[in-house]
GROMACS .gro file of C-alpha atoms in nm:
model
  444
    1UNK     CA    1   0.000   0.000   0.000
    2UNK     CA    2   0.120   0.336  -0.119
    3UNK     CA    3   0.207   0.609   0.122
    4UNK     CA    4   0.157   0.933   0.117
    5UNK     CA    5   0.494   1.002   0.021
    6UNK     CA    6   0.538   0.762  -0.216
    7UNK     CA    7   0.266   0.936  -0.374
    8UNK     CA    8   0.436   1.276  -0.321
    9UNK     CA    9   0.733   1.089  -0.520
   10UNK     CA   10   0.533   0.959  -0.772
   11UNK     CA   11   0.400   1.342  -0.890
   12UNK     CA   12   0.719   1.475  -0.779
   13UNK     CA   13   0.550   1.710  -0.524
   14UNK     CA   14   0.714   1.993  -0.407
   15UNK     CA   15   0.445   2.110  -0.212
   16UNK     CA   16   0.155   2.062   0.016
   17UNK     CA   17  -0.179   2.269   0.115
   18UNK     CA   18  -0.303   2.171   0.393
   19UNK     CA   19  -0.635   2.307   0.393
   20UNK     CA   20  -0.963   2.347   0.580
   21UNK     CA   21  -1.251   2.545   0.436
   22UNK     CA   22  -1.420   2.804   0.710
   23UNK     CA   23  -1.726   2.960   0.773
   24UNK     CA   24  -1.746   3.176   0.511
   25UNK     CA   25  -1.569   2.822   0.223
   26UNK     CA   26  -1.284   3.053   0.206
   27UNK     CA   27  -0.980   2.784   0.210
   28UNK     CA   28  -0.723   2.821   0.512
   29UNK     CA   29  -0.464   2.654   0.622
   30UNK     CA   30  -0.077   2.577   0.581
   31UNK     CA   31   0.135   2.558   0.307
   32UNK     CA   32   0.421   2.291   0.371
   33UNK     CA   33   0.734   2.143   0.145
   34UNK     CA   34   0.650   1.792   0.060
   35UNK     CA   35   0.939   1.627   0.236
   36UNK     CA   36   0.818   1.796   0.616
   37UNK     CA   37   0.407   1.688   0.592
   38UNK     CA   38   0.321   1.348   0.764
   39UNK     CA   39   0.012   1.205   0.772
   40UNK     CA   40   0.103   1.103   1.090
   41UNK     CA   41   0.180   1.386   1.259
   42UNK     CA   42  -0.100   1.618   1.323
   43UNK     CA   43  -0.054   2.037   1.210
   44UNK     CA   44  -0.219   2.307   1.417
   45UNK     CA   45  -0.414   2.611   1.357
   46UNK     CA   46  -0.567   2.850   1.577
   47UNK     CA   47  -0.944   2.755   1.688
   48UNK     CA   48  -1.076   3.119   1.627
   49UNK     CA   49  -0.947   3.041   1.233
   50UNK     CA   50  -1.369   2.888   1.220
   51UNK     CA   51  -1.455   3.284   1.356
   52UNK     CA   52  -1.291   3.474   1.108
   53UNK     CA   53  -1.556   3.645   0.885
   54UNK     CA   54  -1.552   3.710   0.496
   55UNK     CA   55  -1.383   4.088   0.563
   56UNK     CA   56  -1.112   3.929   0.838
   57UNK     CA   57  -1.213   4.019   1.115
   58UNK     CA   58  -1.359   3.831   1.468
   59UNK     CA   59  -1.658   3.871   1.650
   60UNK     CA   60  -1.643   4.125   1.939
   61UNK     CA   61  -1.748   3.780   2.177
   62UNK     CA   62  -1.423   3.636   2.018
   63UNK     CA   63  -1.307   3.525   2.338
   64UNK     CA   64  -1.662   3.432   2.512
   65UNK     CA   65  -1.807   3.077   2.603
   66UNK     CA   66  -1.761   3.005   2.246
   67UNK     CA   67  -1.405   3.027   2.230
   68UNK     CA   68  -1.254   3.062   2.546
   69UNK     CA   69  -0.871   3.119   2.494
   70UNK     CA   70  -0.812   3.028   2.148
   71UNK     CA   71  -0.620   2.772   2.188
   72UNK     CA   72  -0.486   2.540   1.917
   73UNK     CA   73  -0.647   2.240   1.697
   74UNK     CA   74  -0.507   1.973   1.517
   75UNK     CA   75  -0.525   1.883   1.163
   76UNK     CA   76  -0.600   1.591   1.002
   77UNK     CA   77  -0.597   1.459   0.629
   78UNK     CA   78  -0.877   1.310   0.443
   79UNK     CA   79  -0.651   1.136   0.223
   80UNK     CA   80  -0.968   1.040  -0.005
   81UNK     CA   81  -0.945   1.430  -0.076
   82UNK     CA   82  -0.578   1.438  -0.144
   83UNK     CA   83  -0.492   1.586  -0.584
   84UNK     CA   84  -0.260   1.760  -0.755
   85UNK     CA   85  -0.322   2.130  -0.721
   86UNK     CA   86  -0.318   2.184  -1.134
   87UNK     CA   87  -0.243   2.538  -1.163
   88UNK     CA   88   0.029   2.593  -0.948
   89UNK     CA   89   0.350   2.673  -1.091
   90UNK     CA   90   0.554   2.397  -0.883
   91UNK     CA   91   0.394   2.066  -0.851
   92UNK     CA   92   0.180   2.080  -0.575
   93UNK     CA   93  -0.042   1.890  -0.401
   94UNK     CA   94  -0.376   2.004  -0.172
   95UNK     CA   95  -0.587   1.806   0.120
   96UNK     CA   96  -0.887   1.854   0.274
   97UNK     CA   97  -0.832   1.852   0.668
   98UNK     CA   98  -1.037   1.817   0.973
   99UNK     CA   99  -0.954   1.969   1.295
  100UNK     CA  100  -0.972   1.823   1.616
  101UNK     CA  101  -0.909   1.897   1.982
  102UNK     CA  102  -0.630   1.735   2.146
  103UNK     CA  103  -0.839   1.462   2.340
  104UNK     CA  104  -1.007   1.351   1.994
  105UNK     CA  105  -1.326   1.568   1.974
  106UNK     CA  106  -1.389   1.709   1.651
  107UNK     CA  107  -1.431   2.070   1.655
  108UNK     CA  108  -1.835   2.116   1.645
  109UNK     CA  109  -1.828   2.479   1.465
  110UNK     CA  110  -1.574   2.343   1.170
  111UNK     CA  111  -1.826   2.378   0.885
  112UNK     CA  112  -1.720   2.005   0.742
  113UNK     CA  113  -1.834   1.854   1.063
  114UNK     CA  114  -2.132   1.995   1.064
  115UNK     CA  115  -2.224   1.808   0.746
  116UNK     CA  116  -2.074   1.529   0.887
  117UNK     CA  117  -2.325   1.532   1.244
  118UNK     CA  118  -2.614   1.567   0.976
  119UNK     CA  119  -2.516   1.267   0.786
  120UNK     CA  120  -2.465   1.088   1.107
  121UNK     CA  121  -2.821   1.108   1.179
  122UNK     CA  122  -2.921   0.971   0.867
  123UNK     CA  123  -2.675   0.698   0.913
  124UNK     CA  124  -2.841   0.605   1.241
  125UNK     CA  125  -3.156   0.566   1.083
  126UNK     CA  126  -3.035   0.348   0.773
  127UNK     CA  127  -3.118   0.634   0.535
  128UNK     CA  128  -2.796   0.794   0.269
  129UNK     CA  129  -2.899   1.094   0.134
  130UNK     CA  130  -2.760   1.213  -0.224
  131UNK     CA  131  -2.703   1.528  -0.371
  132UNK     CA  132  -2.622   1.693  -0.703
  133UNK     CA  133  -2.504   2.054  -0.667
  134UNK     CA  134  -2.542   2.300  -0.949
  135UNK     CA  135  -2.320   2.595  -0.953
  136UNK     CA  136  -2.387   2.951  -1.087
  137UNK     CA  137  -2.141   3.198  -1.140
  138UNK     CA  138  -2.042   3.517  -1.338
  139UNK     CA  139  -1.751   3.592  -1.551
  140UNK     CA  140  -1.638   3.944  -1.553
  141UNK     CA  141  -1.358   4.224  -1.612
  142UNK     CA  142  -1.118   4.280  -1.383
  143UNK     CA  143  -1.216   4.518  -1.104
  144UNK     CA  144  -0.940   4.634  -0.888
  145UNK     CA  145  -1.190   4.943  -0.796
  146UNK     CA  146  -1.470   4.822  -0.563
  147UNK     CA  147  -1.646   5.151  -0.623
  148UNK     CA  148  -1.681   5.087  -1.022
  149UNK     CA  149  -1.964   4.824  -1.109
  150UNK     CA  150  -1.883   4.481  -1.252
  151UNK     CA  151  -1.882   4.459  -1.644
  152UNK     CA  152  -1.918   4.170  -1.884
  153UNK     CA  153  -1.555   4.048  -2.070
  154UNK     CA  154  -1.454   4.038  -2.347
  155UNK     CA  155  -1.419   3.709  -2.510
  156UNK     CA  156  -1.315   3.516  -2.844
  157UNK     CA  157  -1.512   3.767  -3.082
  158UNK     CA  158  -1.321   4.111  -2.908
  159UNK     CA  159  -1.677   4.190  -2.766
  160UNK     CA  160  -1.854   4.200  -2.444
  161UNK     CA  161  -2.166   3.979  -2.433
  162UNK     CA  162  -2.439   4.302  -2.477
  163UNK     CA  163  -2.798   4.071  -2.386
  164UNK     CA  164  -2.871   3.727  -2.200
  165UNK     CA  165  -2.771   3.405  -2.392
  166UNK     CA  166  -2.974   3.169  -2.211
  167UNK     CA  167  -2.878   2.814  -2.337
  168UNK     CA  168  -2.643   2.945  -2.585
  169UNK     CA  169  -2.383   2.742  -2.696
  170UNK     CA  170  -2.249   3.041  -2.905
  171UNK     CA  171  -2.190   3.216  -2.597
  172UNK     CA  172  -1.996   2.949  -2.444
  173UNK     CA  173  -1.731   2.886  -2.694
  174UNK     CA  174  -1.681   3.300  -2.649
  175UNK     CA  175  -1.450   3.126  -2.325
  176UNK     CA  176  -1.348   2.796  -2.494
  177UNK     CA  177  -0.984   2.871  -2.388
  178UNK     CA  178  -1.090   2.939  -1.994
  179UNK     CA  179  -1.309   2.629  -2.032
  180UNK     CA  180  -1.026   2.427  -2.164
  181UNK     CA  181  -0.819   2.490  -1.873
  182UNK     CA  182  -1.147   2.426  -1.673
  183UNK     CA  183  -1.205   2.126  -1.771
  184UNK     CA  184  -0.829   1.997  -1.772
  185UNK     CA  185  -0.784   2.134  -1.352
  186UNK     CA  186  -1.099   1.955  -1.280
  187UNK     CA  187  -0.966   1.622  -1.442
  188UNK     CA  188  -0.686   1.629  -1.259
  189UNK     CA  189  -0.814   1.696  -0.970
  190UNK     CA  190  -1.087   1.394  -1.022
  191UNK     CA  191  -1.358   1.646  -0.995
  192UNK     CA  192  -1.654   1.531  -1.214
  193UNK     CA  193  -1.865   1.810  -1.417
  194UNK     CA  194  -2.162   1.654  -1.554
  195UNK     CA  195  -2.289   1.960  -1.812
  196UNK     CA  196  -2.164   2.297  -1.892
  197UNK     CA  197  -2.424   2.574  -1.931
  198UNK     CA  198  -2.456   2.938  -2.079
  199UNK     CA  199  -2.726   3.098  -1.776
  200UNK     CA  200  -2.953   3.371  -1.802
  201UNK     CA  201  -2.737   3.635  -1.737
  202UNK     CA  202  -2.386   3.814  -1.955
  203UNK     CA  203  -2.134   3.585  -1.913
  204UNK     CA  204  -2.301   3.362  -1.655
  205UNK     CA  205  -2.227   3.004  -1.679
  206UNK     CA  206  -2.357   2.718  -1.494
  207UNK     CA  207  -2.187   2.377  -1.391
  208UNK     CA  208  -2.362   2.097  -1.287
  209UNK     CA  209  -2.175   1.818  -1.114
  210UNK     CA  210  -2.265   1.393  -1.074
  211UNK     CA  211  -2.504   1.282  -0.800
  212UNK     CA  212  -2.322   1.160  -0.499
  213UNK     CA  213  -2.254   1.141  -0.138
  214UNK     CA  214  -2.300   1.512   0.039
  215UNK     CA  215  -1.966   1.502   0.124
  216UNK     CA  216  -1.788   1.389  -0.133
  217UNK     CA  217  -2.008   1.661  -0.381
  218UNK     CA  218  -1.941   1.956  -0.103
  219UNK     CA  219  -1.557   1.918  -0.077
  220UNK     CA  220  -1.604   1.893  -0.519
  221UNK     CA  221  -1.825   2.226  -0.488
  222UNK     CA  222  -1.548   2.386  -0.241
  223UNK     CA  223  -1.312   2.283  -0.481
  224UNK     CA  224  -1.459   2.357  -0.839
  225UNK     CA  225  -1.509   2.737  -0.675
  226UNK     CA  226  -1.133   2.748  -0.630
  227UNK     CA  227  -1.062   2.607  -0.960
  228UNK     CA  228  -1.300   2.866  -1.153
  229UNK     CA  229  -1.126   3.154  -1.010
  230UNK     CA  230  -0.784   3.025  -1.059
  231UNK     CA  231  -0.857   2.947  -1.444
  232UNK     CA  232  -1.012   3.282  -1.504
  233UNK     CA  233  -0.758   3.488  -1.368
  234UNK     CA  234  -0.528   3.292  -1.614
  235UNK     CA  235  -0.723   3.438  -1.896
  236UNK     CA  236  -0.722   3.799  -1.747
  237UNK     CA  237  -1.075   3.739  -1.610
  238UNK     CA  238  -1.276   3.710  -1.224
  239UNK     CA  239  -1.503   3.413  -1.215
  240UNK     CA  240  -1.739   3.553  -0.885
  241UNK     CA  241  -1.966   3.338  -0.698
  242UNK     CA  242  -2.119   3.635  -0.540
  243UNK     CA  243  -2.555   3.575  -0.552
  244UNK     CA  244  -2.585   3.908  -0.685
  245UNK     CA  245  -2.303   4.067  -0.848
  246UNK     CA  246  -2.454   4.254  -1.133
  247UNK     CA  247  -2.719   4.483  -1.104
  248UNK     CA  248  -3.019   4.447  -1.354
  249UNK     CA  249  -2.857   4.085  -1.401
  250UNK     CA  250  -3.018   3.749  -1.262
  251UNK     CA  251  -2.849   3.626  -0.926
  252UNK     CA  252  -2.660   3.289  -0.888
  253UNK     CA  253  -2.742   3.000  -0.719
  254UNK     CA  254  -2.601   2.702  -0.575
  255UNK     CA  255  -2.963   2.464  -0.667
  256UNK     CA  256  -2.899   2.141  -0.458
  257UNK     CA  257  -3.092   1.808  -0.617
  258UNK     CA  258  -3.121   1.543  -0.317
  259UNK     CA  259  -3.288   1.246  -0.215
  260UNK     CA  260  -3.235   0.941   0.063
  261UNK     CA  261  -3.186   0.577  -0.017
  262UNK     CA  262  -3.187   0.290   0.180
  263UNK     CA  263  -2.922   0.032   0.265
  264UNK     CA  264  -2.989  -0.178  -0.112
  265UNK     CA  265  -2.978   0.153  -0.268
  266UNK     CA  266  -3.329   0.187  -0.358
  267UNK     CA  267  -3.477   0.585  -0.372
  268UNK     CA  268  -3.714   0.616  -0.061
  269UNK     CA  269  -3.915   0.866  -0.258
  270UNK     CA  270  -4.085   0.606  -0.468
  271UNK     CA  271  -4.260   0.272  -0.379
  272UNK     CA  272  -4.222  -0.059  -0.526
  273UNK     CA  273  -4.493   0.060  -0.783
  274UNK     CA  274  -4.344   0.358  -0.855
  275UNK     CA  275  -4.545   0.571  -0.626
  276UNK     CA  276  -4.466   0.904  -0.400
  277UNK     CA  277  -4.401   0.732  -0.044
  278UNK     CA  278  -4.471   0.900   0.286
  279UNK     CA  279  -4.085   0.979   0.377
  280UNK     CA  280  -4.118   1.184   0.029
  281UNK     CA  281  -4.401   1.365   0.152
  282UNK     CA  282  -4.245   1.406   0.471
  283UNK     CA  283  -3.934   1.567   0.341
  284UNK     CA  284  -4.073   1.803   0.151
  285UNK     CA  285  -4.247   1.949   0.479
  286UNK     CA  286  -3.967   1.933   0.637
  287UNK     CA  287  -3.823   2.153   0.394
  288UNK     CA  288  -4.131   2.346   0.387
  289UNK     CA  289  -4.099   2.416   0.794
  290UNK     CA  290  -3.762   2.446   0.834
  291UNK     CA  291  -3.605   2.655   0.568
  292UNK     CA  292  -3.723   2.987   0.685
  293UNK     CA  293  -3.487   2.929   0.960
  294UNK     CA  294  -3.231   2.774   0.803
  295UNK     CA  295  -3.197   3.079   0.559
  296UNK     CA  296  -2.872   3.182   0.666
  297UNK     CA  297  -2.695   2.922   0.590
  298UNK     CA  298  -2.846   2.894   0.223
  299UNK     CA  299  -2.787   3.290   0.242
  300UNK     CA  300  -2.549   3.386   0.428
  301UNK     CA  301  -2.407   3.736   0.295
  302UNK     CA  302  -2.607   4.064   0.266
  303UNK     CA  303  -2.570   4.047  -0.102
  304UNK     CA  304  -2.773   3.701  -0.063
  305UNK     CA  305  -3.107   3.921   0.012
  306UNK     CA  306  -3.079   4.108  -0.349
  307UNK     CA  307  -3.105   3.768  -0.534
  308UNK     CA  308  -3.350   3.659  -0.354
  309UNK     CA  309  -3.624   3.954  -0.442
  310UNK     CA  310  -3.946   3.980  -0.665
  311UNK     CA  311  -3.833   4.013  -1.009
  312UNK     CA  312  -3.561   3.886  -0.996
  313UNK     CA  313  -3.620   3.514  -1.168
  314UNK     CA  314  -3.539   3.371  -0.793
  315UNK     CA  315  -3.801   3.213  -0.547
  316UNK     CA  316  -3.955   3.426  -0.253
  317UNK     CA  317  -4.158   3.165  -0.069
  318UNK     CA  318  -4.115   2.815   0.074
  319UNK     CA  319  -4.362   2.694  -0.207
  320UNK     CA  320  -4.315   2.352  -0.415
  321UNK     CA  321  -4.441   2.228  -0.758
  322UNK     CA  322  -4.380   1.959  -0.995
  323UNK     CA  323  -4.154   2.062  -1.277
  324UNK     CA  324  -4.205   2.450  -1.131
  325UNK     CA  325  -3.915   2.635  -1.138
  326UNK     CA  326  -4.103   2.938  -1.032
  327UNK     CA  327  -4.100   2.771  -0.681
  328UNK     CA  328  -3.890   2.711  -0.396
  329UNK     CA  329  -3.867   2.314  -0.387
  330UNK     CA  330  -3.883   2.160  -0.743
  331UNK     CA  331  -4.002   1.835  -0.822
  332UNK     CA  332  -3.803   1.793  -1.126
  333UNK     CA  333  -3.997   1.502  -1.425
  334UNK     CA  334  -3.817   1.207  -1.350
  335UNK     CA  335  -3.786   0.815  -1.339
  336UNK     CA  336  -3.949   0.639  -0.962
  337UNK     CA  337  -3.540   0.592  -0.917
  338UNK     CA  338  -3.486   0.903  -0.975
  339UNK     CA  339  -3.727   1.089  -0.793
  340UNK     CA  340  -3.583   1.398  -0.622
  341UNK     CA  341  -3.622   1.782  -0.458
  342UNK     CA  342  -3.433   2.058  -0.592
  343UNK     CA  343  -3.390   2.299  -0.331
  344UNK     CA  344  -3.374   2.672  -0.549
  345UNK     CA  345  -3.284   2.900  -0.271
  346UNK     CA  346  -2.944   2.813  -0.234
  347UNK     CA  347  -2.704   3.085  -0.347
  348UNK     CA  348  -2.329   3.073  -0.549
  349UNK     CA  349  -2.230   3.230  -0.246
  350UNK     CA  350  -2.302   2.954   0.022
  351UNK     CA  351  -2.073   2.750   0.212
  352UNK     CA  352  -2.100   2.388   0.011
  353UNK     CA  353  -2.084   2.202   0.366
  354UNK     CA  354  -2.326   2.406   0.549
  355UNK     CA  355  -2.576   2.463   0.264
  356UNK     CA  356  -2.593   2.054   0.197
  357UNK     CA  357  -2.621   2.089   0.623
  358UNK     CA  358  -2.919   2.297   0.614
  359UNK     CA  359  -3.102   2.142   0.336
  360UNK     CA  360  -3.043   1.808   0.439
  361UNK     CA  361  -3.127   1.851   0.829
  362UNK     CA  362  -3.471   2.004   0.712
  363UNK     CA  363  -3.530   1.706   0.533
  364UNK     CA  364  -3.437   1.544   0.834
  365UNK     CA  365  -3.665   1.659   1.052
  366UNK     CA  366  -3.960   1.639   0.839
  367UNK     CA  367  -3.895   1.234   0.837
  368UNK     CA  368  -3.847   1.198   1.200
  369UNK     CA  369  -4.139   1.413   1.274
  370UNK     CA  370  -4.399   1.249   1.000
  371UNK     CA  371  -4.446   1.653   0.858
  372UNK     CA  372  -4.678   1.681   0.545
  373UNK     CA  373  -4.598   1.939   0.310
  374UNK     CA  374  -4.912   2.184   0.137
  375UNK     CA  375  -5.044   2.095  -0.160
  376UNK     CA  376  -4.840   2.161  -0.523
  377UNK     CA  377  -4.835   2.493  -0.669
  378UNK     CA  378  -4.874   2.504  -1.049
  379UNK     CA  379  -4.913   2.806  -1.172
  380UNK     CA  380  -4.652   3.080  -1.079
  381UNK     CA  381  -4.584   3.153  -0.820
  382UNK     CA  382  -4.294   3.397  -0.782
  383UNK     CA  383  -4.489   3.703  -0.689
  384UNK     CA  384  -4.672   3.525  -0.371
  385UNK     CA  385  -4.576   3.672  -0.063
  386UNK     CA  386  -4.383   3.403   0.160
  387UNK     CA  387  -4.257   3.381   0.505
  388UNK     CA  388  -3.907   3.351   0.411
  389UNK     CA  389  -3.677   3.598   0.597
  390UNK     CA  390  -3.612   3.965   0.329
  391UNK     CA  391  -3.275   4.029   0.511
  392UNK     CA  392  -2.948   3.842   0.640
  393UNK     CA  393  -3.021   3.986   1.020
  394UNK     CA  394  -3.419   3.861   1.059
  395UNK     CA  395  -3.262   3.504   0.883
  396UNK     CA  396  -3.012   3.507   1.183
  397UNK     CA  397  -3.265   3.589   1.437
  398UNK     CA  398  -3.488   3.224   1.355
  399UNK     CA  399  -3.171   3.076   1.297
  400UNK     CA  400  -3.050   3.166   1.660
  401UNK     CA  401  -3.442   3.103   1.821
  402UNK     CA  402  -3.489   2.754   1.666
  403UNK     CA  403  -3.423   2.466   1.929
  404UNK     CA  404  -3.471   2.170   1.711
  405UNK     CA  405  -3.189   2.293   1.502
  406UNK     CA  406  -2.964   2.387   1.777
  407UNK     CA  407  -3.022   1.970   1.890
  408UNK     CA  408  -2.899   1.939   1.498
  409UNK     CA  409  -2.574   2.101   1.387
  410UNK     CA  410  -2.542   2.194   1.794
  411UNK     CA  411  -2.553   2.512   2.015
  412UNK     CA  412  -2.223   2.580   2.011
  413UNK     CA  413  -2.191   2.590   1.606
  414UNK     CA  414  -2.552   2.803   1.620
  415UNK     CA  415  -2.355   3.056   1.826
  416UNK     CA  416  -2.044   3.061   1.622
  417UNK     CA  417  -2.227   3.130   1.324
  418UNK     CA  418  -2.431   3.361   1.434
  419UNK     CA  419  -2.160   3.590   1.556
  420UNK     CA  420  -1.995   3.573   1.256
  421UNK     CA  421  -2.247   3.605   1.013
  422UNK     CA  422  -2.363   3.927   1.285
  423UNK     CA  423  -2.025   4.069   1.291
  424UNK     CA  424  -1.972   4.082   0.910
  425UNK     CA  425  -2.352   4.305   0.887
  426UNK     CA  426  -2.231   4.558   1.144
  427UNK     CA  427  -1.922   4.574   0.883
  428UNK     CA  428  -2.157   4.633   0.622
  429UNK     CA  429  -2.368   4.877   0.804
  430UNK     CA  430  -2.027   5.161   0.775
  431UNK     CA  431  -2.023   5.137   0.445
  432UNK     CA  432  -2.203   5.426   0.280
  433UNK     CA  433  -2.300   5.341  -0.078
  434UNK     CA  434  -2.293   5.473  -0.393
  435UNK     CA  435  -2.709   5.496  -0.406
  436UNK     CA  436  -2.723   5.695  -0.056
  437UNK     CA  437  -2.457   5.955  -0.240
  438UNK     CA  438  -2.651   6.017  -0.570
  439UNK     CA  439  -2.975   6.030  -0.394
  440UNK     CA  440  -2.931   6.169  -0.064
  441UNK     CA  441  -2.633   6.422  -0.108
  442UNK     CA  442  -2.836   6.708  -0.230
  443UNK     CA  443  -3.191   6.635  -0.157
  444UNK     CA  444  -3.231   6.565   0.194
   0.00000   0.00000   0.00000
């Protein structure tokens, strides 16, 4: 059996990340040379790394209940994660870690544990859920000046896209060359892209990855996210995940496809005739009850609140439909096998782990609890008021007030969150935009 340095050898690696994705999917860690990383001895990194939020800072509570003193955690490979990072100029090689205390606990507010406690509580009950993620994102010009508004790029032809391409394959091969490299980091890297898409927007693309285990398709998600941005920038571009980075442009989302199985592998959505089966009824009101107050995980940035607004092509209620894409929860024409939810309110912008966490656990909960969902929608309804939450801070507030989700992903992760997710909106409260300067500067 090969070891992890003969496999180091074998690619002639140089060097190592040693990475663990926070709060915010933002990749930390170490970088190491080759010849000093062990899989057997552990790395550390600060606790308060999970705390950090999206503009670097900490939570004023940094050092509360929560935290205590900061101390250190231990790191420790997944080697089922371990590739060749493909654009790096020295061959190098990355790994997904998990931290740990030092007597063996994992450390609850690491966002890949929290997947992990949810799909413990499947596992107890002899249920695997799967997922298929489908990415969203925007290409763009280089913006060094945050004040300046994104614009399209330029691509093969020596023009900006000028109107929505929706399906267009045209528009696609305008960024053959970035999707070449695409395609060739994600091979390498034995990430698995199932269809390539030209969305709604100018130069928005979707990719849609295989059906899998949550984990498996979260650390792909956390990974493709990387790869996107490091191919664009070689082709003088920004790939941004952002939910809402254009204005009078569509949003992106991160849709999430999922259903449970059973031990043989058979879909518990569909009976032995073919049929929709209780626990299929009962995860869709799960869904239906406990999404409001999972919202800030599926939308967890301030910018997540202008996708997710009338007009706008995204849902605005905790609605479902058969084939609807006008709703929240999509019951996409399909195959008994094959029957599935598509969860729509996820956005680009969400942490892969904790946005499979959320939508998962609400599933969760509707199957434990025997919850029935309301009846289809099938008209449209995108303009029907909802009890979703309009704005990161009320999202936070059920978030923080919901007990059977605190039993779920656990208090102390609900509290770590919450701070951080809180501490990044009082950042955004000092920022005076560009619409309170043309407005307000000379007429109030």
């Amino acid at each position: 059996m090969k070891t992890i340095q003969d496999w180091f050898k074998e690619h002639r690696i140089d060097e190592v990340e040693a990475i663990v994705p926070d709060m915010s999917g933002v990749a930390r860690g170490k970088i190491v040379p080759a010849e000093k990383y062990s899989q057997e001895r552990s790395m550390r990194l600060p606790e308060g790394i999970f705390l950090q939020t999206i503009a670097g800072d900490f939570p004023d509570e940094y050092y509360d209940e929560t935290l205590k003193t900061d101390g250190d955690v231990l790191l420790r490979p997944d080697m089922d994660t371990l590739c060749l990072v493909p654009w790096a100029q020295e061959p190098t090689a990355q790994v997904i870690h998990d931290a740990f205390h030092y007597d063996g606990r994992p450390v609850d507010i690491a966002p890949r544990y929290v997947l992990k406690r949810v799909l413990e509580l499947y596992e107890a009950k002899g249920w695997t859920p799967v997922v298929a993620p489908e990415l969203e994102f925007f290409l763009v010009k280089p913006n060094t000046d945050a004040d300046y508004p994104l614009e399209a790029p330029v691509g093969r032809s020596g023009r900006p896209e000028s109107g929505r391409q929706s399906y267009s394959i045209d528009a696609v091969n305008e960024f053959e060359p970035l999707f070449e490299d695409v395609y060739a980091f994600c091979e390498k890297q034995g990430l698995e892209i199932d269809t390539l898409i030209h969305e709604s927007g100018m130069a928005q693309l979707e990719i849609n990855l295989l059906h899998g285990n949550p984990l498996w398709l979260a650390d792909q998600a956390f990974r493709f996210k990387r790869t996107m941005r490091e191919a664009a920038l070689r082709h003088h571009m920004y790939a941004t995940f952002m939910a809402k980075p254009m204005q009078g442009q569509p949003g992106s989302a991160m849709h999430i496809h999922q259903s449970v199985v059973d031990a043989k592998g058979h879909n518990l959505f569909s009976d032995a005739n073919g049929q929709e089966t209780p626990l299929f009824r009962h995860y869709l009101g799960g869904l239906q009850a406990y999404v409001p107050a999972v919202m800030a995980m599926l939308a967890p940035n301030v910018n997540s609140y202008r996708r997710l607004s009338r007009n706008s092509g995204a849902p605005v209620n905790i609605g479902w439909g058969y084939d609807n894409r006008t709703a929240a929860l999509r019951v996409p024409i399909s195959d008994p096998e094959a029957r599935r939810i598509e969860n729509r309110l996820p956005g680009a912008d969400a942490n892969p782990y904790l946005a499979m966490a959320a939508t998962l656990a609400c599933g969760y909960l509707g199957m434990v609890k025997g919850l029935e969902p309301s009846a289809p929608n099938d008209g449209n309804i995108q303009y029907v008021p909802g009890d979703l939450p309009q704005t990161l801070v009320e999202a936070l507030r059920l978030f923080s007030e919901c007990d059977e989700l605190k039993e779920v992903f656990g208090e102390r992760f609900v509290a770590a969150f919450t701070a951080v997710k809180q501490a990044e909106f009082d950042t955004f409260t000092h920022v005076i935009s560009s619409w309170e300067r043309e407005y307000l500067l000379l007429n109030v």
